[in-house]
Amino acid sequence: MPAKIIDGKKIAEKILEKAKKDVRTLKEKGITPKLVVIQVGDDPASSIYVQKKHDKCLELGMASEIKKFGKKITYTEFLFEIEKLNKDDSVHGILIQLPLPEHLSHKQVFETIDVAKDVDGLNPANHGKNLLGKECFRPATPIGIMRILDEIGVKLEGKNAVVIGRSNIVGKPIAIMLLNAGCTVTICHSKTRNLKEHTLKADILISAAGKPKLVKENMVKKGAIVIDVGTTKMKNGKLYGDVDFEKVRKKASWITPVPGGVGPMTIASVVENTVKACREITNA
Ligand code: NAP
């Protein structure tokens, strides 16, 4: 029997419905949750993601702002802009859209974001708390993945989870979250030898490499749960995941599509985190 397709949009709707109610309650108290997304440069894929978050916030009655900077913005200027948002009481969530240009990405940019407003969980303090399994803001995509796994009713304890990708925003945090939930976790990356040898052991396979059709049918154990985080925009304008969907579907028990799987969950988690930040900052 082919895998059941996980409807990320439908799960996200439930989260957004709850967020909408929370926004209404906050607004009755005179508080409007506000997200600011910072984008440096004009990468078309990033612009789409930024716009989607912005539109969703507005749709729910929140405030939202996109701050775009040219790639030539200096490190000092960039930190100054973040500091301004930290001090702005009307702002509750700050999210820096990745990727950042080289001169900004290896410095203390993420440490500068106020921990209380770090709704994509990229401040090292939040990374550390995630590692320790403590209450904190976690990156939106891993939160969305965990929600998907919960929604399909999988018992995580004792499962073999294999994560392809070791980025700070997806691979590492989701691996930690799965580990803390009792999975035995393997993290693979571009230097991993014989990827298939690892993926074949996965009860839960999460691919976040950004390489279309990296995960083929012969790399997946029968009955595995396959979560495809990858999104690559091809020349034909179509969005592709990392997984050879049609073929892998025949072997897996559950599978996320691209688009319509992890993507909507990421947006819903950003919204949810911003509402949470607003409630905590304002004590509302
Ligand atoms: P990233 O920073 O580029 O990381 C990609 C990771 O994949 C790296 O760790 C890399 O290894 C690894 N990798 C690349 N090619 C590989 C291969 N052939 N075999 C094994 N590992 C390989 O990307 P990211 O920010 O984590 O995002 C990953 C993908 O998810 C992208 O397509 C991105 O667009 C997508 N994404 C989607 C959402 C969503 O909401 N749907 C959210 C975030 C990201 P090295 O570390 O060794 O280089």
Short mmCIF file of N, CA and C in Angstrom, two decimals, residues 156-231:
data_model
loop_
_atom_site.label_atom_id
_atom_site.label_comp_id
_atom_site.label_asym_id
_atom_site.label_seq_id
_atom_site.Cartn_x
_atom_site.Cartn_y
_atom_site.Cartn_z
N LEU A 156 7.79 8.15 19.43
CA LEU A 156 9.18 8.40 19.03
C LEU A 156 10.20 7.55 19.79
N GLU A 157 9.89 7.24 21.04
CA GLU A 157 10.85 6.52 21.88
C GLU A 157 11.35 5.24 21.21
N GLY A 158 12.66 5.12 21.10
CA GLY A 158 13.25 3.90 20.56
C GLY A 158 13.34 3.84 19.05
N LYS A 159 12.80 4.84 18.37
CA LYS A 159 12.85 4.80 16.90
C LYS A 159 14.23 5.23 16.40
N ASN A 160 14.63 4.67 15.27
CA ASN A 160 15.84 5.14 14.60
C ASN A 160 15.47 6.32 13.71
N ALA A 161 16.05 7.47 14.01
CA ALA A 161 15.79 8.65 13.17
C ALA A 161 17.07 9.02 12.45
N VAL A 162 16.96 9.24 11.16
CA VAL A 162 18.13 9.67 10.39
C VAL A 162 17.81 11.04 9.79
N VAL A 163 18.71 12.00 10.07
CA VAL A 163 18.53 13.36 9.57
C VAL A 163 19.61 13.62 8.53
N ILE A 164 19.19 14.03 7.34
CA ILE A 164 20.17 14.41 6.32
C ILE A 164 20.26 15.94 6.34
N GLY A 165 21.43 16.45 6.68
CA GLY A 165 21.63 17.90 6.81
C GLY A 165 22.02 18.24 8.24
N ARG A 166 22.95 19.20 8.38
CA ARG A 166 23.43 19.58 9.71
C ARG A 166 23.46 21.09 9.87
N SER A 167 22.50 21.78 9.22
CA SER A 167 22.46 23.24 9.37
C SER A 167 21.96 23.60 10.76
N ASN A 168 22.26 24.85 11.17
CA ASN A 168 21.82 25.30 12.49
C ASN A 168 20.33 25.53 12.55
N ILE A 169 19.72 25.71 11.38
CA ILE A 169 18.29 26.05 11.38
C ILE A 169 17.37 24.84 11.23
N VAL A 170 17.89 23.77 10.63
CA VAL A 170 17.05 22.57 10.48
C VAL A 170 17.73 21.31 11.03
N GLY A 171 18.80 20.89 10.38
CA GLY A 171 19.41 19.58 10.69
C GLY A 171 19.76 19.38 12.15
N LYS A 172 20.59 20.29 12.69
CA LYS A 172 21.04 20.09 14.08
C LYS A 172 19.89 20.20 15.07
N PRO A 173 19.07 21.27 15.01
CA PRO A 173 18.00 21.34 16.03
C PRO A 173 16.99 20.19 15.97
N ILE A 174 16.65 19.73 14.77
CA ILE A 174 15.66 18.63 14.72
C ILE A 174 16.30 17.34 15.26
N ALA A 175 17.60 17.17 14.98
CA ALA A 175 18.28 15.97 15.49
C ALA A 175 18.27 15.98 17.02
N ILE A 176 18.52 17.13 17.61
CA ILE A 176 18.52 17.26 19.07
C ILE A 176 17.11 17.00 19.63
N MET A 177 16.12 17.56 18.96
CA MET A 177 14.74 17.40 19.45
C MET A 177 14.31 15.93 19.41
N LEU A 178 14.73 15.25 18.36
CA LEU A 178 14.39 13.82 18.24
C LEU A 178 15.14 13.01 19.29
N LEU A 179 16.40 13.39 19.52
CA LEU A 179 17.21 12.71 20.54
C LEU A 179 16.56 12.88 21.92
N ASN A 180 16.17 14.12 22.22
CA ASN A 180 15.53 14.40 23.51
C ASN A 180 14.19 13.69 23.65
N ALA A 181 13.60 13.36 22.51
CA ALA A 181 12.30 12.65 22.55
C ALA A 181 12.49 11.13 22.61
N GLY A 182 13.76 10.69 22.66
CA GLY A 182 13.99 9.25 22.86
C GLY A 182 14.35 8.47 21.60
N CYS A 183 14.59 9.18 20.50
CA CYS A 183 15.02 8.48 19.27
C CYS A 183 16.52 8.20 19.33
N THR A 184 16.94 7.23 18.55
CA THR A 184 18.37 7.01 18.31
C THR A 184 18.66 7.74 17.01
N VAL A 185 19.52 8.76 17.08
CA VAL A 185 19.62 9.69 15.94
C VAL A 185 20.96 9.58 15.21
N THR A 186 20.89 9.57 13.91
CA THR A 186 22.08 9.64 13.06
C THR A 186 21.97 10.92 12.23
N ILE A 187 23.04 11.71 12.23
CA ILE A 187 23.04 12.93 11.40
C ILE A 187 23.98 12.72 10.22
N CYS A 188 23.45 12.88 9.03
CA CYS A 188 24.27 12.73 7.81
C CYS A 188 24.47 14.10 7.16
N HIS A 189 25.50 14.21 6.37
CA HIS A 189 25.80 15.49 5.71
C HIS A 189 26.59 15.21 4.43
N SER A 190 27.12 16.27 3.83
CA SER A 190 27.75 16.07 2.52
C SER A 190 29.03 15.22 2.58
N LYS A 191 29.60 15.10 3.76
CA LYS A 191 30.83 14.30 3.88
C LYS A 191 30.53 12.85 4.32
N THR A 192 29.27 12.55 4.55
CA THR A 192 28.90 11.20 4.99
C THR A 192 29.23 10.19 3.89
N ARG A 193 29.87 9.11 4.28
CA ARG A 193 30.17 8.06 3.29
C ARG A 193 29.01 7.07 3.26
N ASN A 194 28.65 6.68 2.09
CA ASN A 194 27.57 5.72 1.88
C ASN A 194 26.30 6.09 2.63
N LEU A 195 25.69 7.16 2.16
CA LEU A 195 24.47 7.70 2.77
C LEU A 195 23.38 6.63 2.93
N LYS A 196 23.27 5.82 1.89
CA LYS A 196 22.23 4.79 1.85
C LYS A 196 22.31 3.83 3.04
N GLU A 197 23.54 3.49 3.40
CA GLU A 197 23.75 2.57 4.51
C GLU A 197 23.07 3.10 5.78
N HIS A 198 23.09 4.41 5.94
CA HIS A 198 22.47 5.04 7.12
C HIS A 198 20.96 5.16 6.94
N THR A 199 20.55 5.68 5.78
CA THR A 199 19.12 5.96 5.60
C THR A 199 18.28 4.69 5.65
N LEU A 200 18.87 3.58 5.23
CA LEU A 200 18.11 2.32 5.23
C LEU A 200 17.74 1.86 6.64
N LYS A 201 18.41 2.42 7.65
CA LYS A 201 18.11 2.05 9.04
C LYS A 201 17.01 2.93 9.65
N ALA A 202 16.58 3.92 8.88
CA ALA A 202 15.68 4.92 9.47
C ALA A 202 14.23 4.45 9.57
N ASP A 203 13.68 4.55 10.80
CA ASP A 203 12.22 4.42 10.95
C ASP A 203 11.61 5.78 10.57
N ILE A 204 12.38 6.83 10.91
CA ILE A 204 11.97 8.20 10.55
C ILE A 204 13.12 8.82 9.77
N LEU A 205 12.87 9.19 8.55
CA LEU A 205 13.91 9.79 7.71
C LEU A 205 13.55 11.23 7.41
N ILE A 206 14.45 12.14 7.80
CA ILE A 206 14.20 13.56 7.57
C ILE A 206 15.28 14.09 6.64
N SER A 207 14.89 14.61 5.51
CA SER A 207 15.89 15.12 4.59
C SER A 207 15.82 16.63 4.47
N ALA A 208 16.93 17.28 4.82
CA ALA A 208 17.03 18.75 4.73
C ALA A 208 18.36 19.09 4.08
N ALA A 209 18.51 18.66 2.83
CA ALA A 209 19.77 18.89 2.12
C ALA A 209 19.63 19.94 1.02
N GLY A 210 18.43 20.07 0.47
CA GLY A 210 18.24 20.99 -0.66
C GLY A 210 18.81 20.41 -1.94
N LYS A 211 18.71 19.06 -2.08
CA LYS A 211 19.20 18.38 -3.29
C LYS A 211 18.07 17.53 -3.88
N PRO A 212 17.45 18.01 -4.95
CA PRO A 212 16.32 17.28 -5.52
C PRO A 212 16.65 15.82 -5.84
N LYS A 213 15.73 14.95 -5.47
CA LYS A 213 15.81 13.50 -5.72
C LYS A 213 17.04 12.85 -5.08
N LEU A 214 17.56 13.44 -4.02
CA LEU A 214 18.68 12.83 -3.30
C LEU A 214 18.24 11.50 -2.68
N VAL A 215 17.03 11.48 -2.15
CA VAL A 215 16.53 10.28 -1.46
C VAL A 215 15.73 9.43 -2.44
N LYS A 216 16.33 8.29 -2.78
CA LYS A 216 15.69 7.40 -3.75
C LYS A 216 15.05 6.21 -3.04
N GLU A 217 14.21 5.53 -3.80
CA GLU A 217 13.44 4.40 -3.28
C GLU A 217 14.34 3.36 -2.57
N ASN A 218 15.50 3.08 -3.16
CA ASN A 218 16.37 2.03 -2.60
C ASN A 218 17.14 2.50 -1.35
N MET A 219 16.86 3.73 -0.92
CA MET A 219 17.52 4.25 0.28
C MET A 219 16.57 4.26 1.48
N VAL A 220 15.34 3.80 1.24
CA VAL A 220 14.31 3.92 2.27
C VAL A 220 13.82 2.55 2.72
N LYS A 221 13.75 2.36 4.03
CA LYS A 221 13.26 1.11 4.60
C LYS A 221 11.75 1.03 4.42
N LYS A 222 11.25 -0.16 4.20
CA LYS A 222 9.80 -0.33 4.02
C LYS A 222 9.07 0.13 5.29
N GLY A 223 8.06 0.95 5.10
CA GLY A 223 7.26 1.40 6.25
C GLY A 223 7.81 2.63 6.95
N ALA A 224 8.92 3.20 6.43
CA ALA A 224 9.52 4.37 7.09
C ALA A 224 8.62 5.61 6.95
N ILE A 225 8.79 6.52 7.90
CA ILE A 225 8.12 7.82 7.82
C ILE A 225 9.12 8.77 7.17
N VAL A 226 8.72 9.41 6.09
CA VAL A 226 9.67 10.24 5.34
C VAL A 226 9.21 11.71 5.35
N ILE A 227 10.06 12.55 5.92
CA ILE A 227 9.75 13.98 6.02
C ILE A 227 10.72 14.73 5.12
N ASP A 228 10.17 15.40 4.12
CA ASP A 228 11.00 16.08 3.13
C ASP A 228 10.99 17.59 3.40
N VAL A 229 12.12 18.09 3.88
CA VAL A 229 12.22 19.52 4.20
C VAL A 229 12.70 20.30 2.98
N GLY A 230 13.44 19.66 2.14
CA GLY A 230 14.08 20.31 0.99
C GLY A 230 13.11 21.07 0.11
N THR A 231 13.53 22.24 -0.31
CA THR A 231 12.75 22.99 -1.31
C THR A 231 13.75 23.63 -2.26
#
